[in-house]
Amino acid sequence: MYPEHPGHAPTGRAVEVHQPTPITPAAVTPAPLVPVQPGHVPTVASVVLPDGRVVTGYAINPVQPEPVATKPPVSRAAVNVALGGVGFLAVCVGLLLLTSFIAALTAFIGQLIILAAVIFGGWIAVQVFSASSQQGGTTVNIRKAVIKRNKFYG
């Protein structure tokens, strides 16, 4: 039951008090002793408390927390977008260079064609003018042909 509160009128009920029942410990078997290597015996530390008591025990190294995986300062998506932009820029520059190369190659081929026409035309001119200046060349007489009523008179 609940104890009476000061300031409340007593109800007249009896108060029941329950005492805990002690539990008897079970038979404790001693743990097997594990041999400890001589170099691995932990050091014993003594601490004097402010009230004068001395507490002695083994020093326990504090538990180091697991290292937390640090997030990179920049997200992977941003890095991927940036790398995609760099790749796209490289492709655009490559296409621009390819276009410039094709234009330069076309101009070079056009100049070669013009050079060949000039050289070949010059060679033909030399042949024509050198043949007319020589004496004793072949003479070809061309007669006027007449065609009357689908008949050839040559």
Steps between C-alpha positions, in 0.01 A plus 500: 500500500596861470617691807291783624593844370535787743212739471254222414255356739582146614282242336522244777634224284786281618838535330661182373878482485675252273855392575720364215589137522875440484622274219757245594788492254554183303819305542773696328762297319834675471600600149797316356826687528650610172878512499625849431825562316755675723530802272124549477407549865295819520623772730326558832396857571417653839286810536463698826149639535434843663369334818829306547393161368735323257352316204727250327428326172613428152528790261249467220572659170205705383306346216580675174188558293489361150625755250200653333513495122546860405286633225691659217466879495345479152225259406562229243220632280670839477830333410328291231330807351831688497681210334222472244537871423877463458446203268242690297738796471778268380268350237394846381862614470583178316212552257609861445854385426368227271286752313798736467716213375241400238470862381879533475528169315227607254680829433830314449344256252339792312839673475657177370232475231557862394877444495457188285273692259754783471790262441307281255361808321849645472630175357221497238571866411869421454411208271262709288725803461815300438328295225385810307843664503677197350528467118424169333213396722212281384240690301140387505261636239139507604244518219157629533253213504156536346195306610201507262190289538653271760800430282854591591720657230850531620 
